[in-house]
Coordinates of C-alpha atoms (C1' of nucleotides) in Angstrom, one line a residue:
Chain A
X1 CA -160.7 39.6 -9.7
X2 CA -159.9 43.2 -10.3
X3 CA -162.7 45.8 -10.3
X4 CA -164.4 46.0 -13.7
X5 CA -166.6 48.6 -15.3
X6 CA -170.1 47.7 -16.3
X7 CA -169.3 47.1 -19.9
X8 CA -166.2 45.1 -19.1
X9 CA -168.1 42.9 -16.7
X10 CA -170.9 42.2 -19.2
X11 CA -168.4 41.4 -21.9
X12 CA -166.7 39.0 -19.5
X13 CA -170.0 37.4 -18.7
X14 CA -170.7 37.0 -22.4
X15 CA -167.3 35.4 -22.8
X16 CA -168.0 32.8 -20.1
X17 CA -171.4 32.2 -21.6
X18 CA -169.8 31.2 -24.9
X19 CA -167.0 29.2 -23.2
X20 CA -169.0 27.3 -20.7
X21 CA -172.4 27.3 -22.3
X22 CA -174.0 28.8 -19.1
X23 CA -173.4 31.2 -16.2
X24 CA -174.8 31.2 -12.7
X25 CA -175.8 34.4 -10.9
X26 CA -174.3 33.2 -7.6
X27 CA -170.9 32.2 -8.9
X28 CA -170.6 35.4 -10.9
X29 CA -171.4 37.5 -7.9
X30 CA -168.8 35.7 -5.9
X31 CA -166.2 36.0 -8.6
X32 CA -166.7 39.7 -9.3
X33 CA -167.2 40.4 -5.6
X34 CA -170.5 42.2 -6.1
X35 CA -174.0 41.5 -5.1
X36 CA -176.2 39.1 -6.9
X37 CA -178.6 41.9 -7.5
X38 CA -176.2 43.6 -9.8
X39 CA -175.4 40.4 -11.7
X40 CA -179.2 39.9 -12.1
X41 CA -179.4 43.4 -13.5
X42 CA -176.6 42.7 -15.9
X43 CA -178.2 39.5 -17.1
X44 CA -181.5 41.2 -17.5
X45 CA -180.0 43.9 -19.6
X46 CA -178.1 41.5 -21.7
X47 CA -181.1 39.4 -22.3
X48 CA -183.0 42.5 -23.2
X49 CA -180.3 43.3 -25.8
X50 CA -180.6 39.7 -27.2
X51 CA -177.2 38.7 -25.9
X52 CA -178.3 35.8 -23.7
X53 CA -181.3 34.0 -22.6
X54 CA -182.4 34.6 -19.0
X55 CA -183.2 31.5 -16.9
X56 CA -183.8 30.8 -13.3
X57 CA -180.5 30.8 -11.6
X58 CA -178.4 32.4 -14.3
X59 CA -178.4 32.6 -18.1
X60 CA -177.8 30.6 -21.3
X61 CA -176.5 31.5 -24.7
X62 CA -179.0 32.7 -27.2
X63 CA -178.0 30.1 -29.7
X64 CA -180.3 27.7 -27.9
X65 CA -183.1 26.8 -30.3
X66 CA -184.0 30.0 -32.1
X67 CA -180.8 30.5 -34.1
X68 CA -182.9 30.8 -37.2
X69 CA -180.0 31.7 -39.5
X70 CA -177.4 29.1 -38.7
X71 CA -180.0 26.5 -39.2
X72 CA -181.3 28.1 -42.3
X73 CA -177.9 28.4 -43.8
X74 CA -177.5 24.7 -43.0
X75 CA -174.2 23.4 -41.6
X76 CA -172.2 22.1 -44.5
X77 CA -171.5 18.4 -44.5
X78 CA -168.1 17.2 -43.4
X79 CA -167.2 16.3 -47.0
X80 CA -168.1 19.7 -48.3
X81 CA -166.2 21.4 -45.5
X82 CA -163.1 19.4 -46.4
X83 CA -163.5 20.4 -50.1
X84 CA -164.0 24.0 -49.1
X85 CA -160.9 24.0 -46.9
X86 CA -158.8 22.9 -49.8
X87 CA -160.4 25.3 -52.2
X88 CA -159.9 28.3 -49.9
X89 CA -156.2 27.8 -49.9
X90 CA -156.2 28.7 -53.6
X91 CA -156.9 32.3 -52.8
X92 CA -153.7 34.4 -52.8
X93 CA -153.4 37.3 -50.4
X94 CA -154.4 40.8 -51.4
X95 CA -156.3 39.7 -54.5
X96 CA -159.9 40.3 -55.7
X97 CA -161.9 37.1 -55.5
X98 CA -165.4 36.5 -56.7
X99 CA -167.7 34.0 -54.9
X100 CA -170.6 32.8 -57.0
X101 CA -173.9 31.9 -55.1
X102 CA -174.3 28.4 -54.0
X103 CA -173.8 26.2 -50.9
X104 CA -170.4 24.9 -51.9
X105 CA -169.1 28.5 -52.4
X106 CA -170.7 29.4 -49.1
X107 CA -168.6 26.7 -47.5
X108 CA -165.5 28.1 -49.1
X109 CA -166.3 31.6 -47.9
X110 CA -166.7 30.1 -44.4
X111 CA -163.3 28.4 -44.7
X112 CA -161.5 31.7 -45.6
X113 CA -158.8 32.2 -43.1
X114 CA -159.1 35.0 -40.5
X115 CA -155.7 36.4 -41.4
X116 CA -156.3 36.6 -45.2
X117 CA -156.5 40.1 -46.6
X118 CA -158.6 40.1 -49.8
X119 CA -161.3 42.0 -51.6
X120 CA -164.3 39.6 -51.9
X121 CA -167.1 40.1 -54.4
X122 CA -170.3 38.1 -54.3
X123 CA -173.9 38.1 -55.6
X124 CA -175.1 36.0 -52.6
X125 CA -176.4 37.7 -49.4
X126 CA -175.6 34.5 -47.4
X127 CA -171.9 34.6 -48.6
X128 CA -171.7 38.3 -48.0
X129 CA -173.0 37.8 -44.5
X130 CA -170.4 35.1 -43.8
X131 CA -167.6 37.3 -45.2
X132 CA -168.6 40.2 -43.1
X133 CA -167.5 38.2 -40.1
X134 CA -163.9 38.1 -41.4
X135 CA -162.3 41.3 -40.2
X136 CA -159.7 41.6 -43.0
X137 CA -162.0 41.0 -45.9
X138 CA -163.5 43.9 -47.8
X139 CA -166.9 42.8 -49.1
X140 CA -168.4 44.1 -52.4
X141 CA -172.0 43.1 -52.8
X142 CA -173.4 42.6 -56.3
X143 CA -177.0 43.8 -56.4
X144 CA -179.9 43.0 -58.6
X145 CA -183.0 40.9 -58.6
X146 CA -182.6 38.0 -56.2
X147 CA -183.4 34.5 -57.7
X148 CA -184.4 32.4 -54.7
X149 CA -183.5 29.2 -56.5
X150 CA -180.0 30.5 -57.2
X151 CA -179.7 32.3 -53.8
X152 CA -178.1 35.4 -55.4
X153 CA -178.6 38.3 -57.7
X154 CA -178.6 37.7 -61.4
X155 CA -179.8 39.6 -64.5
X156 CA -179.0 42.9 -66.1
X157 CA -178.4 44.9 -63.0
X158 CA -176.0 42.3 -61.6
X159 CA -174.1 42.1 -64.9
X160 CA -173.9 45.9 -65.0
X161 CA -172.6 46.0 -61.4
X162 CA -169.9 43.4 -62.3
X163 CA -168.8 45.3 -65.4
X164 CA -166.5 47.5 -63.4
X165 CA -164.9 44.6 -61.6
X166 CA -162.3 42.2 -62.9
X167 CA -161.6 39.5 -60.4
X168 CA -158.2 37.9 -60.1
X169 CA -159.9 34.6 -59.2
X170 CA -163.4 33.4 -59.2
X171 CA -165.3 30.5 -57.7
X172 CA -168.1 29.5 -60.0
X173 CA -170.8 27.2 -58.8
X174 CA -172.2 24.5 -60.9
X175 CA -175.4 22.4 -60.8
X176 CA -173.9 19.5 -62.9
X177 CA -170.8 18.4 -64.8
X178 CA -171.5 16.6 -68.1
X179 CA -169.4 13.9 -69.7
X180 CA -167.3 16.4 -71.6
X181 CA -166.5 18.3 -68.4
X182 CA -169.0 21.1 -69.3
X183 CA -170.7 23.0 -66.5
X184 CA -174.5 23.6 -66.4
X185 CA -177.0 25.5 -64.4
X186 CA -180.7 25.3 -63.6
X187 CA -181.6 28.8 -64.5
X188 CA -181.1 30.7 -67.7
X189 CA -180.2 34.0 -66.1
X190 CA -177.9 32.3 -63.7
X191 CA -176.0 30.6 -66.5
X192 CA -175.6 33.8 -68.4
X193 CA -174.3 35.6 -65.3
X194 CA -171.8 32.8 -64.6
X195 CA -170.6 33.0 -68.2
X196 CA -170.1 36.7 -67.8
X197 CA -168.1 36.4 -64.5
X198 CA -166.0 33.6 -65.9
X199 CA -165.1 35.6 -69.0
X200 CA -164.0 38.5 -66.8
X201 CA -161.9 36.6 -64.4
X202 CA -158.2 35.9 -64.7
X203 CA -158.5 32.4 -63.1
X204 CA -161.7 30.4 -62.9
X205 CA -162.1 27.7 -60.3
X206 CA -164.9 25.3 -59.9
X207 CA -165.4 23.4 -56.7
X208 CA -167.8 20.4 -56.9
X209 CA -168.6 17.5 -54.8
X210 CA -168.6 14.2 -56.6
X211 CA -172.3 13.9 -57.0
X212 CA -172.2 16.8 -59.4
X213 CA -170.9 14.3 -61.9
X214 CA -174.1 12.5 -61.8
X215 CA -176.3 15.6 -62.2
X216 CA -177.4 17.4 -65.3
X217 CA -178.9 20.8 -65.7
X218 CA -180.5 22.5 -68.8
X219 CA -178.4 25.6 -69.4
X220 CA -174.7 25.4 -70.4
X221 CA -172.3 27.6 -68.6
X222 CA -168.8 26.7 -69.6
X223 CA -167.0 23.9 -71.5
X224 CA -164.0 22.0 -70.1
X225 CA -161.5 24.3 -71.6
X226 CA -163.1 27.5 -70.2
X227 CA -162.1 27.1 -66.6
X228 CA -158.7 26.6 -65.1
X229 CA -159.1 24.5 -62.1
X230 CA -161.5 21.9 -60.7
X231 CA -161.5 21.1 -57.0
X232 CA -163.2 17.9 -56.2
X233 CA -163.2 14.9 -54.0
X234 CA -161.4 11.6 -54.3
X235 CA -163.4 8.8 -55.7
X236 CA -164.5 10.4 -59.0
X237 CA -164.4 8.1 -62.0
X238 CA -161.0 8.8 -63.7
X239 CA -162.7 8.6 -67.1
X240 CA -164.8 11.6 -66.2
X241 CA -161.7 13.6 -65.3
X242 CA -159.7 12.7 -68.4
X243 CA -161.4 15.1 -70.8
X244 CA -160.8 17.9 -68.3
X245 CA -157.1 17.1 -68.1
X246 CA -156.9 17.0 -71.8
X247 CA -158.5 20.5 -72.0
X248 CA -155.7 21.8 -69.7
X249 CA -157.8 22.0 -66.6
X250 CA -155.9 21.5 -63.3
X251 CA -157.5 18.9 -61.1
X252 CA -157.2 19.1 -57.3
X253 CA -158.6 16.3 -55.2
X254 CA -159.3 17.4 -51.7
X255 CA -158.5 15.4 -48.6
X256 CA -156.6 12.6 -50.4
X257 CA -155.7 11.0 -47.1
X258 CA -159.1 9.3 -46.8
X259 CA -162.5 9.3 -48.4
X260 CA -163.7 5.8 -49.5
X261 CA -166.3 5.7 -52.1
X262 CA -169.2 3.9 -50.5
X263 CA -171.9 4.9 -53.0
X264 CA -174.2 5.7 -50.1
X265 CA -173.2 9.3 -49.6
X266 CA -176.1 11.6 -49.7
X267 CA -176.3 14.8 -51.7
X268 CA -176.2 17.7 -49.3
X269 CA -176.8 20.5 -51.9
Chain B
X1 CA -145.6 63.3 -14.7
X2 CA -144.5 66.4 -16.4
X3 CA -147.0 68.9 -17.7
X4 CA -148.4 68.0 -21.1
X5 CA -150.3 69.9 -23.7
X6 CA -153.8 68.8 -24.5
X7 CA -152.9 66.8 -27.6
X8 CA -150.0 65.2 -25.9
X9 CA -152.2 64.2 -23.0
X10 CA -154.9 62.8 -25.2
X11 CA -152.3 60.9 -27.3
X12 CA -150.9 59.4 -24.0
X13 CA -154.5 58.4 -23.0
X14 CA -155.0 56.7 -26.3
X15 CA -151.7 54.9 -25.9
X16 CA -152.7 53.5 -22.5
X17 CA -156.1 52.6 -23.9
X18 CA -154.4 50.4 -26.4
X19 CA -152.0 49.0 -23.9
X20 CA -154.3 48.3 -21.0
X21 CA -157.6 48.0 -22.8
X22 CA -159.2 50.5 -20.5
X23 CA -158.6 53.8 -18.7
X24 CA -160.1 55.2 -15.5
X25 CA -160.9 58.9 -15.1
X26 CA -159.8 59.0 -11.5
X27 CA -156.4 57.3 -12.1
X28 CA -155.7 59.5 -15.1
X29 CA -156.5 62.6 -13.2
X30 CA -154.1 61.6 -10.4
X31 CA -151.3 60.7 -12.8
X32 CA -151.5 63.9 -14.9
X33 CA -152.1 66.0 -11.7
X34 CA -155.2 67.6 -13.2
X35 CA -158.8 67.5 -12.2
X36 CA -161.1 64.7 -13.2
X37 CA -163.3 67.3 -15.0
X38 CA -160.5 67.9 -17.6
X39 CA -160.0 64.2 -18.1
X40 CA -163.7 63.8 -18.6
X41 CA -163.6 66.5 -21.2
X42 CA -160.7 64.8 -22.9
X43 CA -162.5 61.5 -23.0
X44 CA -165.7 63.1 -24.2
X45 CA -163.8 64.8 -27.1
X46 CA -162.0 61.6 -28.0
X47 CA -165.2 59.6 -27.9
X48 CA -166.8 62.2 -30.2
X49 CA -163.9 61.8 -32.6
X50 CA -164.4 58.1 -32.5
X51 CA -161.2 57.3 -30.8
X52 CA -162.6 55.6 -27.8
X53 CA -165.9 54.5 -26.2
X54 CA -167.0 56.5 -23.2
X55 CA -168.2 54.5 -20.3
X56 CA -169.1 55.3 -16.7
X57 CA -165.8 55.6 -14.8
X58 CA -163.5 55.9 -17.8
X59 CA -163.3 54.7 -21.4
X60 CA -162.7 51.6 -23.5
X61 CA -161.2 51.0 -26.9
X62 CA -163.6 51.5 -29.8
X63 CA -162.8 48.1 -31.3
X64 CA -165.0 46.6 -28.5
X65 CA -168.0 48.8 -29.2
X66 CA -168.1 48.1 -32.9
X67 CA -168.7 44.4 -32.4
X68 CA -170.4 44.3 -35.7
X69 CA -172.9 41.8 -36.7
X70 CA -172.7 38.8 -34.5
X71 CA -174.4 40.7 -31.6
X72 CA -176.7 42.7 -33.8
X73 CA -177.8 39.5 -35.6
X74 CA -178.7 38.1 -32.2
X75 CA -182.3 37.2 -31.6
X76 CA -184.2 40.4 -31.4
X77 CA -185.5 41.2 -28.0
X78 CA -189.2 40.8 -27.3
X79 CA -189.6 44.5 -27.2
X80 CA -188.1 44.9 -30.7
X81 CA -190.3 42.0 -32.0
X82 CA -193.4 43.8 -30.7
X83 CA -192.3 47.0 -32.4
X84 CA -191.5 45.2 -35.6
X85 CA -194.9 43.4 -35.6
X86 CA -196.7 46.8 -35.5
X87 CA -194.4 48.4 -38.1
X88 CA -194.8 45.5 -40.5
X89 CA -198.6 46.1 -40.7
X90 CA -197.9 49.5 -42.3
X91 CA -196.8 47.7 -45.5
X92 CA -199.7 47.8 -48.1
X93 CA -200.0 44.8 -50.4
X94 CA -198.4 44.9 -53.9
X95 CA -196.2 47.9 -53.1
X96 CA -192.5 48.4 -53.4
X97 CA -191.0 48.7 -49.9
X98 CA -187.4 49.5 -49.0
X99 CA -185.7 48.1 -45.9
X100 CA -182.7 50.0 -44.7
X101 CA -179.9 48.0 -43.0
X102 CA -180.1 47.7 -39.2
X103 CA -181.3 45.3 -36.5
X104 CA -184.7 47.0 -36.1
X105 CA -185.5 46.8 -39.8
X106 CA -184.3 43.2 -39.8
X107 CA -186.9 42.4 -37.2
X108 CA -189.5 44.2 -39.3
X109 CA -188.5 42.0 -42.3
X110 CA -188.8 38.9 -40.2
X111 CA -192.3 40.1 -39.1
X112 CA -193.5 40.4 -42.7
X113 CA -196.6 38.2 -43.1
X114 CA -196.2 35.1 -45.3
X115 CA -199.3 36.1 -47.4
X116 CA -198.1 39.6 -48.2
X117 CA -197.2 40.2 -51.9
X118 CA -194.7 42.9 -52.2
X119 CA -191.5 43.9 -54.0
X120 CA -188.8 44.4 -51.3
X121 CA -185.6 46.4 -51.8
X122 CA -182.7 46.3 -49.3
X123 CA -179.0 47.1 -49.1
X124 CA -178.6 44.6 -46.3
X125 CA -177.6 40.9 -47.0
X126 CA -179.1 39.8 -43.7
X127 CA -182.5 41.4 -44.5
X128 CA -182.3 40.0 -48.0
X129 CA -181.7 36.6 -46.6
X130 CA -184.7 36.8 -44.3
X131 CA -186.9 38.0 -47.1
X132 CA -185.9 35.2 -49.4
X133 CA -187.7 32.9 -47.0
X134 CA -191.0 34.7 -47.7
X135 CA -192.3 33.0 -50.8
X136 CA -194.4 35.9 -52.1
X137 CA -191.8 38.6 -51.7
X138 CA -189.7 39.6 -54.7
X139 CA -186.3 40.7 -53.4
X140 CA -184.2 43.4 -55.0
X141 CA -180.7 43.6 -53.6
X142 CA -178.8 46.9 -53.6
X143 CA -175.2 46.2 -54.1
X144 CA -172.0 48.2 -53.4
X145 CA -169.3 48.3 -50.9
X146 CA -170.4 46.7 -47.6
X147 CA -169.9 48.7 -44.5
X148 CA -169.6 46.1 -41.7
X149 CA -170.6 48.7 -39.0
X150 CA -173.7 49.5 -41.0
X151 CA -174.3 46.0 -42.1
X152 CA -175.3 47.0 -45.6
X153 CA -174.1 48.5 -48.9
X154 CA -173.5 52.2 -49.0
X155 CA -171.7 54.6 -51.3
X156 CA -171.8 55.6 -54.9
X157 CA -172.6 52.2 -56.4
X158 CA -175.5 51.7 -53.9
X159 CA -176.9 55.1 -54.7
X160 CA -176.6 54.4 -58.4
X161 CA -178.4 51.1 -58.0
X162 CA -181.2 52.9 -56.1
X163 CA -181.5 55.6 -58.8
X164 CA -183.8 53.4 -60.8
X165 CA -186.1 52.6 -57.9
X166 CA -188.8 54.7 -56.3
X167 CA -190.2 52.9 -53.3
X168 CA -193.8 53.5 -52.2
X169 CA -192.7 53.1 -48.7
X170 CA -189.3 52.9 -46.9
X171 CA -188.2 51.9 -43.5
X172 CA -185.2 54.0 -42.5
X173 CA -183.0 53.0 -39.6
X174 CA -181.6 55.5 -37.2
X175 CA -178.8 55.4 -34.6
X176 CA -180.3 58.2 -32.5
X177 CA -183.1 60.7 -32.3
X178 CA -182.2 64.1 -31.1
X179 CA -184.4 66.6 -29.1
X180 CA -185.8 68.1 -32.2
X181 CA -186.8 64.7 -33.6
X182 CA -183.9 64.7 -36.1
X183 CA -182.4 61.3 -37.1
X184 CA -178.6 60.6 -37.0
X185 CA -176.2 57.9 -38.1
X186 CA -172.8 56.7 -37.0
X187 CA -171.3 56.8 -40.5
X188 CA -171.1 59.5 -43.1
X189 CA -171.8 57.3 -46.1
X190 CA -174.7 55.7 -44.4
X191 CA -176.2 59.0 -43.5
X192 CA -175.9 60.2 -47.1
X193 CA -177.5 57.0 -48.4
X194 CA -180.4 57.2 -46.0
X195 CA -181.0 60.8 -47.1
X196 CA -181.1 59.7 -50.8
X197 CA -183.5 56.8 -50.0
X198 CA -185.8 59.1 -48.0
X199 CA -185.9 61.7 -50.7
X200 CA -186.9 59.1 -53.3
X201 CA -189.6 57.4 -51.2
X202 CA -193.3 58.4 -51.2
X203 CA -193.6 57.5 -47.5
X204 CA -190.8 57.4 -45.0
X205 CA -191.2 55.4 -41.8
X206 CA -188.8 55.2 -38.9
X207 CA -189.1 52.5 -36.3
X208 CA -187.1 53.1 -33.2
X209 CA -187.0 51.5 -29.8
X210 CA -187.1 53.9 -26.9
X211 CA -183.4 53.9 -26.2
X212 CA -182.8 55.6 -29.5
X213 CA -184.1 58.7 -27.8
X214 CA -181.1 58.6 -25.4
X215 CA -178.5 58.0 -28.2
X216 CA -176.7 60.5 -30.3
X217 CA -174.7 60.0 -33.5
X218 CA -172.5 62.4 -35.4
X219 CA -174.1 62.6 -38.8
X220 CA -177.5 64.1 -39.5
X221 CA -179.9 62.1 -41.7
X222 CA -183.3 63.8 -41.5
X223 CA -185.2 66.5 -39.6
X224 CA -188.5 65.9 -37.9
X225 CA -190.5 67.1 -40.9
X226 CA -188.7 64.9 -43.4
X227 CA -190.3 61.6 -42.4
X228 CA -193.9 60.8 -42.2
X229 CA -194.3 58.2 -39.5
X230 CA -192.5 57.1 -36.4
X231 CA -193.2 53.7 -34.9
X232 CA -191.9 53.5 -31.3
X233 CA -192.6 52.0 -27.9
X234 CA -194.7 53.3 -25.1
X235 CA -192.8 55.0 -22.3
X236 CA -191.1 57.6 -24.4
X237 CA -191.1 61.1 -22.8
X238 CA -194.0 63.0 -24.4
X239 CA -191.9 66.1 -24.6
X240 CA -189.6 64.3 -27.0
X241 CA -192.6 63.3 -29.2
X242 CA -194.2 66.8 -29.2
X243 CA -191.9 68.4 -31.8
X244 CA -192.5 65.4 -34.1
X245 CA -196.2 65.9 -33.9
X246 CA -195.9 69.6 -34.6
X247 CA -193.9 68.7 -37.7
X248 CA -196.8 66.6 -38.9
X249 CA -195.2 63.3 -38.2
X250 CA -197.6 60.5 -37.4
X251 CA -196.7 58.7 -34.1
X252 CA -197.5 55.1 -33.6
X253 CA -196.9 53.5 -30.2
X254 CA -196.5 49.7 -30.5
X255 CA -197.8 47.2 -27.9
X256 CA -199.6 49.8 -25.7
X257 CA -200.5 47.1 -23.2
X258 CA -197.2 47.2 -21.3
X259 CA -193.6 48.5 -21.4
X260 CA -191.8 49.5 -18.2
X261 CA -189.1 52.1 -18.5
X262 CA -186.1 50.9 -16.5
X263 CA -183.6 53.4 -17.8
X264 CA -180.9 50.7 -17.9
X265 CA -181.5 49.4 -21.4
X266 CA -178.4 49.5 -23.5
X267 CA -178.4 50.5 -27.1
X268 CA -177.6 47.4 -29.1
X269 CA -177.7 49.0 -32.5
Chain C
dC1 C1' -147.8 96.9 -27.6
dC2 C1' -152.5 96.6 -26.0
dG3 C1' -157.3 95.4 -26.1
dA4 C1' -160.2 91.5 -27.7
dT5 C1' -161.0 86.9 -28.3
dT6 C1' -160.2 82.2 -27.8
dT7 C1' -158.7 78.2 -25.1
dA8 C1' -157.7 75.3 -21.2
dT9 C1' -158.7 74.5 -16.8
dG10 C1' -160.8 74.3 -12.1
dC11 C1' -164.7 74.9 -9.2
dA12 C1' -169.6 75.0 -7.8
dT13 C1' -174.0 73.3 -8.8
dG14 C1' -177.5 70.0 -9.9
dT15 C1' -178.2 65.5 -12.3
dT16 C1' -177.4 60.7 -13.6
dT17 C1' -175.6 56.2 -12.8
dA18 C1' -174.2 52.0 -10.5
dT19 C1' -174.8 49.5 -6.6
dG20 C1' -176.5 47.4 -2.3
dC21 C1' -180.2 46.6 0.8
dA22 C1' -184.9 45.8 2.4
dT23 C1' -189.2 44.1 1.1
dG24 C1' -192.5 41.4 -1.1
dT25 C1' -193.3 38.0 -5.0
dT26 C1' -192.3 34.1 -8.0
dT27 C1' -190.2 29.7 -9.1
dA28 C1' -188.4 25.1 -8.7
dT29 C1' -188.5 21.0 -6.2
dG30 C1' -189.2 17.5 -2.9
Chain D
dC1 C1' -198.3 22.4 -0.7
dA2 C1' -194.3 23.7 1.8
dT3 C1' -190.1 25.9 1.5
dA4 C1' -185.9 27.9 0.3
dA5 C1' -183.7 30.0 -3.4
dA6 C1' -184.1 33.2 -6.9
dC7 C1' -186.2 37.1 -8.3
dA8 C1' -188.3 42.1 -9.1
dT9 C1' -188.9 46.5 -7.2
dG10 C1' -188.4 50.6 -4.6
dC11 C1' -185.3 53.2 -2.1
dA12 C1' -180.9 55.2 -0.4
dT13 C1' -176.3 56.7 -1.4
dA14 C1' -171.9 57.7 -3.1
dA15 C1' -169.4 58.2 -7.1
dA16 C1' -169.4 59.8 -11.7
dC17 C1' -171.2 63.1 -14.5
dA18 C1' -172.7 67.5 -17.3
dT19 C1' -173.1 72.3 -17.2
dG20 C1' -172.3 77.1 -16.3
dC21 C1' -169.2 80.2 -14.7
dA22 C1' -164.7 82.3 -13.4
dT23 C1' -159.9 82.8 -14.3
dA24 C1' -155.6 82.7 -16.4
dA25 C1' -152.9 81.8 -20.3
dA26 C1' -152.4 81.9 -25.2
dT27 C1' -153.5 83.9 -29.5
dC28 C1' -154.9 87.5 -32.7
dG29 C1' -155.6 92.1 -34.9
dG30 C1' -154.5 96.4 -35.5

DNA sequence: CCGATTTATGCATGTTTATGCATGTTTATG
DNA sequence: CATAAACATGCATAAACATGCATAAATCGG
């Protein structure tokens, strides 16, 4: 182990912490060929900076217990992750893509590949936060009054902020898909905002898990002919997809290799 | 090693920095056959120009220092939590409060009491997300281009969005406090945005942990007389606080019961 | 071409930082 | 509750550092 400077050493400790899930003062001292006192000072500093949790004998990652946010943002179900993985491949490089607020679109944002260079626009703080972690994504945040049911900004200010942006592609969230293939939302302002976005976008994509076909919401967003592509799961009743196909909407079923319909899947939205 | 001009030498240092991931003052001095003092001056200049990060013994690439959000989002230290708890009591009910982006203000937002009824404005997705959890807080999100170093929206669109809002109280973040009590920021656009916010707000509060007094940043935000209240920790050199008091700035020391100064705390903002 | 000014550098001085060691305290565990 | 390991703290020290100053070269202005 070559001599390291303080910052390098602490970075290495942090790396091991992530990799192994823990570090021991004694082992670290032996590996770095320095005294345990110095290691203890390092760990104390790092804990003070919120980079690890200090315990007797070494340190643990902070993610133990109090990771408020990852819990709060809720890990997407495996089904939703598979759907999101497929949907994220529809984003061409170097385009401008809009992510509507919603847990499905959050999953798509998470699935964006690290190497993808795009300009991303969103009205959702949670999605913005996830996209900030992708080094090659430029993030544009649409501001306005936050609707906590929607999880994003809607209303006049948000529409005005969008008026200067014309996305190449947009992912619109939906609360339900009716028998004619129309989309709906729970909130009036949200529905209006979605309509505005869809009208401005060159290509409108809707990603929806299969239980959206069983749900209804009061405010209409778009009819079957008004969006270009639906990404969904296998196992949706073909009669429900037929009107969409007739309206010229491309249907993509994610993860076709498996995915039996058991009827017992729980809605994770 | 043939004699090089300053710019050539610094370019060569930069090249090695990229290649090896680190440089040492002593080795460089030996290789270039010049004194370590000159190398140190080079490194200081380069760090000032944002080309490297200065550390004890040499320098590291900048990409390491700007480890954006993942660290910063890390659980706030106990010290920061104590500071935030005190700062959050300064928010009167039913007012409009602005939270600037930054880890300290994120902690303050987390510390907002569940029973407090306020309108909160922020340019930070992370802070917006935290505030969405508080049922009685109406959240206004300031949009614009997200700066991932700042962790919030800055620039023309953000300023335009703020132009219709006049906060009763605002929490401004700072990257460093100079000897005269002036605030500074790492990014030009961020500094400009902070100035705009401060000018529009009836009451400007700065919350800063004590290591901010040891940090410096290139862009000036506000002089001592331009903010009304500083919330900080015990253990700050009284000589640093004196100019602030003279300028009429209220000083609040959080958690007066304890707070050792170790001098080894690292700036994590 | 010559004096004035700036710039790059090295050296002397005092300060800060990183580290190890000694000492006393706390913690985990049988 | 006994004990050994882990720990915090103060202190010592050497390396790294900042700063002021001196010098020599480079640049500039007339």
